Short mmCIF file of C-alpha atoms in Angstrom, two decimals:
data_model
loop_
_atom_site.label_atom_id
_atom_site.label_comp_id
_atom_site.label_asym_id
_atom_site.label_seq_id
_atom_site.Cartn_x
_atom_site.Cartn_y
_atom_site.Cartn_z
CA ASN A 1439 35.78 5.58 24.17
CA THR A 1440 36.11 9.35 23.37
CA GLY A 1441 34.21 9.99 20.15
CA ILE A 1442 32.33 6.93 19.58
CA GLU A 1443 28.26 6.29 19.93
CA LYS A 1444 26.96 3.28 20.18
CA LEU A 1445 23.09 2.20 19.67
CA SER A 1446 21.49 -1.16 19.58
CA ILE A 1447 18.70 -2.00 17.56
CA SER A 1448 16.12 -1.61 20.34
CA GLN A 1449 17.33 2.29 21.36
CA ILE A 1450 16.53 2.87 17.47
CA LYS A 1451 13.13 1.51 17.52
CA LYS A 1452 12.08 3.96 20.40
CA MET A 1453 13.38 7.03 18.35
CA PRO A 1454 10.58 9.44 15.88
CA ALA A 1455 9.70 7.42 12.73
CA LEU A 1456 9.26 8.72 9.25
CA MET A 1457 5.53 7.58 8.33
CA GLY A 1458 5.91 4.36 10.60
CA GLU A 1459 9.48 3.57 9.19
CA VAL A 1460 12.10 3.66 11.80
CA ASP A 1461 15.43 4.31 10.26
CA ILE A 1462 19.34 4.09 11.05
CA ILE A 1463 20.32 6.98 9.28
CA LYS A 1464 17.64 9.37 10.51
CA ALA A 1465 18.40 7.91 14.42
CA ILE A 1466 21.99 9.28 13.25
CA GLN A 1467 21.27 12.25 12.36
CA LEU A 1468 19.85 13.20 15.76
CA LEU A 1469 23.34 12.34 17.71
CA PRO A 1470 25.31 14.98 18.49
CA GLY A 1471 27.96 16.55 15.85
CA VAL A 1472 25.74 14.94 13.42
CA GLN A 1473 23.42 16.87 10.97
CA ALA A 1474 21.43 15.98 8.20
CA THR A 1475 23.25 17.28 4.59
CA SER A 1476 19.19 18.21 3.52
CA GLU A 1477 15.66 17.79 5.06
CA GLY A 1478 14.47 14.67 4.79
CA GLY A 1479 17.77 13.06 3.48
CA ALA A 1480 19.28 9.76 4.61
CA GLY A 1481 23.08 12.24 3.99
CA PHE A 1482 24.63 12.92 7.01
CA SER A 1483 27.69 15.63 7.91
CA VAL A 1484 29.62 15.11 11.29
CA ARG A 1485 31.17 18.08 12.40
CA GLY A 1486 30.94 20.27 9.19
CA SER A 1487 32.66 17.64 6.88
CA SER A 1488 30.97 16.49 3.33
CA PRO A 1489 29.29 13.27 3.32
CA ASP A 1490 31.60 11.48 0.90
CA GLN A 1491 34.16 11.68 3.99
CA ASN A 1492 31.86 8.84 5.75
CA LEU A 1493 33.38 5.55 5.80
CA ILE A 1494 29.82 3.43 6.07
CA LEU A 1495 30.15 -0.13 6.60
CA LEU A 1496 27.88 -3.47 6.61
CA ASP A 1497 29.45 -6.45 8.25
CA ASN A 1498 32.72 -4.62 7.69
CA THR A 1499 31.63 -4.27 3.61
CA LEU A 1500 31.79 -0.84 1.83
CA ILE A 1501 28.55 0.73 1.16
CA TYR A 1502 28.78 3.50 -1.38
CA ASN A 1503 25.33 4.59 -1.57
CA ALA A 1504 23.41 3.84 1.70
CA SER A 1505 19.94 5.78 0.39
CA HIS A 1506 16.44 4.66 -1.13
CA LEU A 1507 14.03 6.90 -2.77
CA LEU A 1508 16.69 9.85 -3.44
CA GLY A 1509 17.89 10.25 0.19
CA PHE A 1510 14.30 9.34 2.21
CA PHE A 1511 15.42 6.12 3.49
CA SER A 1512 18.43 4.23 4.16
CA VAL A 1513 19.42 0.42 2.79
CA PHE A 1514 19.51 -0.57 6.48
CA ASN A 1515 16.77 -3.34 7.45
CA ASN A 1516 16.31 -2.79 10.88
CA ASP A 1517 15.12 -6.42 11.28
CA ILE A 1518 18.58 -7.86 10.28
CA ILE A 1519 20.77 -4.86 12.37
CA ARG A 1520 22.05 -6.07 15.69
CA SER A 1521 24.30 -2.76 16.38
CA LEU A 1522 26.07 0.29 15.19
CA ASP A 1523 29.16 2.10 15.98
CA LEU A 1524 29.46 5.69 14.58
CA TYR A 1525 33.00 6.96 14.98
CA LYS A 1526 33.31 10.60 15.24
CA GLY A 1527 37.35 10.72 16.54
CA ASP A 1528 39.59 8.59 17.50
CA ILE A 1529 38.78 6.08 14.03
CA PRO A 1530 40.20 2.53 14.46
CA VAL A 1531 43.57 2.41 12.69
CA GLN A 1532 42.80 -0.26 10.69
CA TYR A 1533 40.29 2.07 8.51
CA GLY A 1534 41.31 4.56 6.23
CA GLY A 1535 40.22 6.54 3.33
CA ARG A 1536 37.97 9.11 4.76
CA LEU A 1537 38.54 11.93 6.88
CA SER A 1538 35.48 12.32 9.16
CA SER A 1539 33.68 9.12 10.53
CA LEU A 1540 33.12 5.28 10.31
CA LEU A 1541 29.68 4.12 10.64
CA ASP A 1542 30.20 0.40 11.28
CA ILE A 1543 27.19 -1.53 10.74
CA LYS A 1544 26.83 -5.15 12.11
CA THR A 1545 23.78 -7.72 11.17
CA ILE A 1546 22.35 -9.98 14.16
CA ASN A 1547 24.59 -13.27 14.98
CA ASP A 1548 21.82 -15.25 17.24
CA ASN A 1549 21.87 -18.98 17.67
CA PRO A 1550 18.30 -19.82 17.40
CA GLU A 1551 17.41 -23.04 18.97
CA ARG A 1552 14.23 -23.22 16.47
CA PHE A 1553 12.38 -21.40 13.50
CA THR A 1554 11.90 -17.77 14.20
CA GLY A 1555 10.66 -14.73 12.34
CA SER A 1556 9.60 -11.15 12.89
CA GLY A 1557 8.12 -8.28 10.01
CA GLY A 1558 6.31 -5.45 9.89
CA LEU A 1559 3.68 -3.73 7.55
CA GLY A 1560 4.53 -0.07 7.04
CA LEU A 1561 2.75 2.99 4.62
CA ILE A 1562 5.70 2.90 2.68
CA SER A 1563 7.07 -0.55 2.56
CA SER A 1564 6.88 -4.02 4.45
CA ARG A 1565 9.70 -6.68 5.57
CA LEU A 1566 10.12 -9.67 6.60
CA MET A 1567 13.25 -12.03 8.40
CA LEU A 1568 13.35 -15.29 9.11
CA GLN A 1569 15.74 -17.33 10.82
CA ALA A 1570 16.73 -20.74 12.08
CA PRO A 1571 19.66 -23.41 12.84
CA LEU A 1572 20.63 -25.80 10.28
CA GLY A 1573 22.57 -28.55 12.05
CA LYS A 1574 24.27 -28.30 15.35
CA ARG A 1575 26.93 -25.87 14.11
CA THR A 1576 25.45 -23.67 11.25
CA THR A 1577 22.57 -21.37 11.42
CA TRP A 1578 20.76 -19.13 8.72
CA MET A 1579 18.91 -15.81 8.08
CA VAL A 1580 17.33 -14.21 5.25
CA GLY A 1581 15.52 -11.01 5.44
CA GLY A 1582 13.71 -8.99 2.74
CA ARG A 1583 12.07 -5.26 2.49
CA ARG A 1584 9.92 -3.91 -0.46
CA SER A 1585 7.94 -0.82 -0.97
CA TYR A 1586 5.10 -0.69 -2.37
CA LEU A 1587 4.19 3.03 -3.94
CA ASP A 1588 3.79 1.13 -7.13
CA LEU A 1589 1.15 -1.05 -6.90
CA PHE A 1590 -1.24 1.80 -5.70
CA LEU A 1591 -0.13 4.18 -8.90
CA GLY A 1592 -1.33 0.78 -11.33
CA LEU A 1593 -4.46 1.49 -10.10
CA SER A 1594 -4.85 5.22 -11.17
CA ASN A 1595 -6.89 6.01 -14.80
CA ASP A 1596 -4.20 8.33 -15.71
CA GLU A 1597 -2.24 6.65 -18.31
CA ALA A 1598 0.98 8.29 -17.10
CA LEU A 1599 0.32 7.45 -13.51
CA LYS A 1600 0.03 3.67 -14.25
CA ASN A 1601 3.34 3.35 -16.02
CA THR A 1602 5.33 5.25 -13.35
CA SER A 1603 8.14 3.21 -11.26
CA LEU A 1604 8.44 4.09 -7.82
CA TYR A 1605 9.63 1.17 -5.54
CA PHE A 1606 12.75 -0.40 -4.04
CA TYR A 1607 13.67 -3.43 -2.18
CA ASP A 1608 16.33 -5.04 0.04
CA ILE A 1609 17.35 -8.41 0.18
CA ASN A 1610 19.59 -9.80 3.18
CA ALA A 1611 20.87 -13.47 3.81
CA LYS A 1612 23.59 -15.01 6.36
CA ILE A 1613 24.96 -18.26 6.71
CA ASP A 1614 27.20 -18.73 10.29
CA HIS A 1615 28.94 -22.21 10.36
CA ARG A 1616 31.20 -23.02 13.72
CA LEU A 1617 33.85 -24.94 12.53
CA SER A 1618 35.13 -25.30 16.33
CA VAL A 1619 35.30 -23.73 19.49
CA ARG A 1620 37.97 -21.43 17.97
CA ASP A 1621 36.52 -21.04 14.04
CA LYS A 1622 33.85 -19.78 12.88
CA LEU A 1623 32.66 -19.20 9.11
CA SER A 1624 30.37 -16.59 7.98
CA ILE A 1625 28.53 -15.85 4.50
CA ASN A 1626 27.08 -12.40 3.97
CA LEU A 1627 25.05 -11.21 1.26
CA TYR A 1628 22.95 -7.64 0.60
CA MET A 1629 21.19 -6.72 -2.54
CA GLY A 1630 19.00 -3.65 -2.81
CA LYS A 1631 17.62 -1.54 -5.76
CA ASP A 1632 15.94 1.54 -6.74
CA ASN A 1633 13.81 1.73 -9.90
CA LEU A 1634 12.29 5.39 -10.29
CA GLY A 1635 10.90 6.63 -13.65
CA THR A 1636 8.03 7.40 -16.23
CA ASP A 1637 7.84 6.37 -19.91
CA ILE A 1638 10.04 9.19 -20.94
CA LEU A 1639 12.65 8.89 -18.12
CA GLY A 1640 13.72 6.38 -15.68
CA PHE A 1641 16.61 6.22 -13.32
CA ASN A 1642 17.40 3.14 -11.06
CA TYR A 1643 20.64 2.52 -8.94
CA GLY A 1644 21.68 -0.08 -6.18
CA ASN A 1645 24.42 -1.79 -4.26
CA ILE A 1646 25.65 -5.25 -3.95
CA ALA A 1647 27.86 -6.03 -0.75
CA SER A 1648 29.12 -9.55 -0.19
CA SER A 1649 31.94 -10.86 2.24
CA LEU A 1650 33.01 -14.16 3.43
CA ALA A 1651 34.70 -14.23 6.97
CA TRP A 1652 37.00 -16.58 8.94
CA GLN A 1653 37.25 -15.95 12.31
CA HIS A 1654 40.33 -17.68 14.63
CA PHE A 1655 43.16 -15.93 16.55
CA SER A 1656 42.46 -13.02 13.60
CA LYS A 1657 39.70 -11.90 11.60
CA THR A 1658 40.68 -12.64 7.84
CA SER A 1659 37.57 -11.70 5.06
CA ILE A 1660 36.73 -11.23 1.26
CA ASN A 1661 34.86 -9.03 0.35
CA LEU A 1662 32.60 -7.64 -2.94
CA SER A 1663 31.03 -4.32 -3.14
CA LYS A 1664 29.45 -3.00 -6.28
CA TYR A 1665 27.31 0.44 -6.65
CA ASN A 1666 25.46 0.80 -10.22
CA TYR A 1667 23.24 3.25 -11.47
CA GLY A 1668 21.23 3.75 -14.95
CA ILE A 1669 19.06 6.40 -16.93
CA LYS A 1670 17.00 5.77 -19.21
CA THR A 1671 15.08 8.01 -21.77
CA ASP A 1672 12.90 7.84 -25.11
CA ILE A 1673 12.01 11.31 -25.83
CA GLU A 1674 10.16 11.45 -28.99
CA GLY A 1675 11.81 8.40 -30.59
CA ALA A 1676 15.48 9.17 -29.37
CA LYS A 1677 16.18 7.11 -27.15
CA ALA A 1678 19.38 6.69 -25.04
CA ASP A 1679 20.45 4.49 -21.82
CA TRP A 1680 23.84 5.15 -19.88
CA LYS A 1681 24.94 2.47 -17.14
CA SER A 1682 27.88 3.01 -14.79
CA SER A 1683 29.26 1.10 -11.90
CA ILE A 1684 32.28 0.95 -9.45
CA THR A 1685 33.28 -2.43 -8.34
CA ASP A 1686 35.98 -3.55 -5.32
CA VAL A 1687 37.19 -6.49 -4.87
CA ALA A 1688 39.07 -6.85 -1.17
CA LEU A 1689 40.90 -8.83 1.16
CA HIS A 1690 41.02 -7.67 4.80
CA SER A 1691 43.18 -9.38 7.70
CA ASP A 1692 43.59 -8.00 11.09
CA PHE A 1693 45.35 -9.68 14.04
CA LYS A 1694 45.00 -8.89 17.75
CA LEU A 1695 47.70 -9.66 20.32
CA TYR A 1696 47.48 -9.24 24.22
CA ILE A 1697 50.76 -8.97 25.31
CA TYR A 1698 49.61 -8.11 28.95
CA PRO A 1699 46.25 -7.24 30.68
CA SER A 1700 46.95 -4.00 30.18
CA ILE A 1701 48.39 -4.04 26.62
CA LYS A 1702 46.35 -5.11 23.57
CA PHE A 1703 49.06 -5.15 20.20
CA SER A 1704 46.76 -5.06 16.75
CA TYR A 1705 47.97 -5.01 13.42
CA GLY A 1706 46.78 -6.09 9.68
CA ILE A 1707 46.87 -5.55 6.13
CA SER A 1708 44.00 -4.76 3.34
CA SER A 1709 44.30 -4.60 -0.33
CA SER A 1710 41.60 -3.62 -2.54
CA LEU A 1711 41.19 -3.79 -6.46
CA HIS A 1712 38.72 -0.91 -7.84
CA ARG A 1713 37.15 -1.02 -11.49
CA PHE A 1714 35.63 2.32 -12.53
CA ASP A 1715 33.10 1.74 -15.25
CA SER A 1716 32.31 5.49 -15.50
CA GLY A 1717 29.67 5.31 -18.39
CA ASN A 1718 28.66 3.08 -21.64
CA LEU A 1719 25.57 4.59 -23.42
CA ILE A 1720 23.46 2.85 -25.74
CA THR A 1721 21.27 4.74 -28.15
CA GLY A 1722 18.90 3.57 -30.97
CA SER A 1723 19.59 5.95 -33.75
CA TYR A 1724 22.74 7.44 -32.67
CA ALA A 1725 26.20 6.41 -32.10
CA ASP A 1726 26.60 4.39 -29.13
CA TYR A 1727 29.67 5.38 -26.41
CA LYS A 1728 31.84 3.90 -24.00
CA VAL A 1729 34.11 5.64 -21.46
CA PRO A 1730 37.14 3.25 -21.08
CA ILE A 1731 37.44 1.39 -17.75
CA ASN A 1732 39.78 1.99 -15.65
CA TYR A 1733 41.45 -0.05 -12.52
CA ALA A 1734 43.00 1.10 -9.58
CA LEU A 1735 44.71 -0.88 -6.29
CA GLU A 1736 44.82 0.44 -3.19
CA HIS A 1737 46.77 -1.14 -0.05
CA GLY A 1738 46.79 -0.83 3.71
CA ILE A 1739 49.16 -2.04 6.48
CA TYR A 1740 48.61 -0.67 9.94
CA ALA A 1741 49.86 -1.41 13.68
CA SER A 1742 48.68 -0.03 17.02
CA ASN A 1743 48.58 -0.57 20.36
CA GLU A 1744 46.27 0.37 23.15
CA HIS A 1745 48.01 0.71 26.81
CA LEU A 1746 46.07 0.99 29.83
CA LEU A 1747 48.48 3.20 32.04
CA SER A 1748 46.06 3.19 34.87
CA ASN A 1749 42.49 2.64 35.87
CA ALA A 1750 41.47 6.00 34.42
CA LEU A 1751 44.19 6.82 31.79
CA THR A 1752 44.42 4.93 28.23
CA LEU A 1753 46.79 5.65 25.62
CA LYS A 1754 46.10 4.31 21.90
CA TYR A 1755 48.32 5.22 19.21
CA GLY A 1756 49.09 3.29 15.52
CA LEU A 1757 50.44 3.95 12.00
CA ARG A 1758 48.46 3.18 8.83
CA TYR A 1759 50.43 3.21 5.49
CA SER A 1760 48.25 3.84 2.45
CA LEU A 1761 49.36 3.42 -0.87
CA PHE A 1762 46.91 3.73 -4.34
CA GLN A 1763 47.81 2.58 -7.53
CA ASN A 1764 46.49 3.43 -11.37
CA ILE A 1765 47.08 -0.12 -13.33
CA GLY A 1766 46.27 -0.06 -17.04
CA LYS A 1767 45.18 -0.77 -19.42
CA ALA A 1768 45.21 2.95 -20.13
CA THR A 1769 46.26 5.94 -21.85
CA VAL A 1770 47.61 8.95 -19.59
CA TYR A 1771 48.21 12.76 -21.59
CA LYS A 1772 50.74 15.18 -21.69
CA TYR A 1773 49.11 18.59 -22.05
CA ASP A 1774 50.78 21.93 -22.67
CA GLU A 1775 50.03 25.33 -21.12
CA ASP A 1776 47.13 25.87 -23.56
CA TYR A 1777 45.72 22.48 -22.42
CA GLU A 1778 46.83 20.88 -25.95
CA VAL A 1779 47.35 17.26 -26.04
CA LEU A 1780 51.55 16.96 -26.71
CA GLU A 1781 51.52 13.28 -26.59
CA GLY A 1782 49.36 10.07 -25.13
CA ILE A 1783 51.77 7.22 -23.28
CA ASP A 1784 50.10 3.82 -23.97
CA TYR A 1785 50.01 1.21 -20.81
CA LYS A 1786 49.35 -2.24 -20.69
CA ASP A 1787 47.16 -4.56 -18.72
CA GLY A 1788 48.25 -4.92 -15.72
CA LYS A 1789 51.07 -2.01 -16.03
CA ILE A 1790 51.07 0.22 -13.17
CA TYR A 1791 51.52 3.75 -14.19
CA HIS A 1792 50.94 6.04 -11.15
CA THR A 1793 51.60 5.39 -7.56
CA TYR A 1794 50.55 7.51 -4.30
CA GLY A 1795 51.26 6.70 -0.65
CA CYS A 1796 51.09 8.16 2.60
CA LEU A 1797 51.49 7.77 6.69
CA ASP A 1798 48.72 8.24 8.82
CA PRO A 1799 49.37 8.64 12.45
CA ARG A 1800 46.99 8.08 14.98
CA ILE A 1801 46.90 9.21 18.35
CA SER A 1802 44.31 9.59 22.08
CA LEU A 1803 44.59 9.65 25.18
CA ASN A 1804 41.75 8.96 27.58
CA TYR A 1805 41.40 9.82 31.20
#
């Protein structure tokens, strides 16, 4: 397919490594049409676009921030990754919300016959992955990774360095259960966090991504994605603790029909609930402050067709309708030409007060 780069983990491990750590994002930055947004950083730009226009999925679950240590490493543990697909063009119609690219990362789905494991020791971090069968129809996998720069800082004679936090960790877990020949149930979990700071200033952020997926004739999944960050300061007794997060709960259902050997028809729906907690400030000696929490709904419905016109010519076309809705509880203000508040309109819990919709057509011809 045009515009798609496929990499297996065996290919990625052969690429140049930073400080002994092979990284998926660094491997992507070596592909044609992809550039790093900063030297050594984990952000990437596809054909000149901004990094926020890349849709990053781990087992079909959204990852908002895919970096550790402010961009030097990605959140993906190589031991649990099976493959990745980078769509630089011809993005499948079931995905929306981004303009530039889709990075689709899949974790291993082996069916081990016995207890196995793998791992590694690095200059920055170490990792371990274990997997085994659980009965005849069930398998499990768990993997972890942690950096240990903070352990070396604790050996310093400098008190400031001793109290410095500088680490990250990842935890991955997966359970696959074969219900029947055609039915499979999967549970996936990812948790990761960074903690950086000193006695007077600290910064932390992390991701949570989990999903429950059922594969039959279709694939239906419930996904949870959360990204949060916090800043702490304690300068001459003036303490402040700022916390912020975004949480998504999504439902995806995708269907495929093989009408003829030369025609593959796909359709499906998706719906997400967004919770935006923009900020919660707690101080020791000043008044606390909290930004009101906002909620939104995002829906999508699509249909597409892949038509093999000949042995060398394939036509793909589809249409997606995307819908975004703001929902209460909220207060919406109206302003005059001088930006003075004219009035405020209050909306109750669950009340939809803004709706935005658009059609996304897709078409490609491969020869």
